[in-house]
Short mmCIF file of C-alpha atoms in Angstrom, two decimals:
data_model
loop_
_atom_site.label_atom_id
_atom_site.label_comp_id
_atom_site.label_asym_id
_atom_site.label_seq_id
_atom_site.Cartn_x
_atom_site.Cartn_y
_atom_site.Cartn_z
CA LEU A 19 108.15 109.15 90.49
CA TYR A 20 105.92 108.62 93.10
CA SER A 21 104.16 111.08 95.74
CA GLY A 22 102.27 109.96 99.20
CA SER A 23 100.59 112.52 100.66
CA HIS A 24 98.54 113.14 104.04
CA ASP A 25 94.92 112.69 102.46
CA GLY A 26 96.42 108.82 102.07
CA SER A 27 96.92 109.13 98.33
CA ILE A 28 99.88 108.19 96.24
CA LYS A 29 100.41 110.42 93.02
CA ILE A 30 102.24 108.91 89.95
CA LEU A 31 103.60 111.78 88.21
CA ASP A 32 105.23 111.57 84.58
CA LYS A 33 108.44 113.66 84.40
CA GLU A 34 108.32 114.40 81.23
CA LYS A 35 104.93 115.94 81.08
CA VAL A 36 105.22 116.99 84.77
CA ALA A 37 102.12 116.03 85.58
CA CYS A 38 99.89 113.94 87.66
CA VAL A 39 98.87 110.81 85.66
CA LYS A 40 97.40 108.02 88.15
CA VAL A 41 96.05 108.36 91.92
CA LEU A 42 96.31 105.34 93.89
CA GLN A 43 94.01 105.61 97.25
CA GLU A 44 91.36 103.03 98.86
CA GLN A 45 87.68 104.38 99.56
CA ASN A 46 87.82 105.95 103.18
CA TYR A 47 91.48 105.87 103.42
CA LYS A 48 93.17 108.94 105.20
CA LYS A 49 96.39 108.11 106.89
CA SER A 50 98.85 110.06 106.18
CA ILE A 51 101.61 108.54 103.95
CA HIS A 52 105.17 109.00 105.07
CA SER A 53 107.47 106.99 103.14
CA ILE A 54 107.27 105.09 99.58
CA SER A 55 109.15 101.79 98.62
CA LEU A 56 109.07 100.69 94.91
CA ASP A 57 109.82 96.80 93.87
CA LYS A 58 112.20 96.92 91.35
CA LYS A 59 111.23 92.93 90.68
CA ILE A 60 107.61 92.93 90.37
CA PRO A 61 104.82 95.50 89.45
CA LEU A 62 104.41 96.37 93.44
CA LEU A 63 104.79 99.77 95.34
CA TYR A 64 104.43 99.84 99.37
CA SER A 65 103.32 102.63 101.30
CA GLY A 66 103.83 103.85 105.19
CA SER A 67 101.78 104.75 107.61
CA ASN A 68 102.03 105.51 111.00
CA ASP A 69 100.74 101.98 111.66
CA GLU A 70 100.65 100.14 108.72
CA ILE A 71 102.37 99.15 104.86
CA LYS A 72 100.05 98.83 102.18
CA ILE A 73 101.03 96.76 99.46
CA TRP A 74 99.86 98.50 95.84
CA ASN A 75 99.95 95.88 92.90
CA LEU A 76 100.89 98.77 90.20
CA MET A 77 99.63 96.72 87.36
CA TYR A 78 95.90 96.38 88.66
CA ASN A 79 96.17 99.76 90.59
CA SER A 80 94.72 98.70 93.37
CA CYS A 81 95.72 97.67 97.21
CA VAL A 82 96.36 93.96 97.36
CA GLY A 83 97.53 93.61 101.19
CA THR A 84 97.64 95.65 104.69
CA LEU A 85 100.38 95.10 107.25
CA GLU A 86 99.45 96.53 110.32
CA HIS A 87 102.28 97.14 113.16
CA LYS A 88 101.36 98.76 116.63
CA GLY A 89 103.56 102.01 116.97
CA HIS A 90 105.32 103.71 114.62
CA ILE A 91 106.84 102.28 111.06
#
């Protein structure tokens, strides 16, 4: 289970333990996360804020790219 936050973090939650097991966040990144999408074929997670999409590699728990957009996503 994944949860986006207003502080720019993405929490990975364990449903069975009912606990946060990992937090994804870039240093000094504070944009609210409005949407999350998971790629079922490869371990990538996409998070959307007001004007960009972050691409996260779940094997390394790191951001591997940013797609910028003018206006709301």
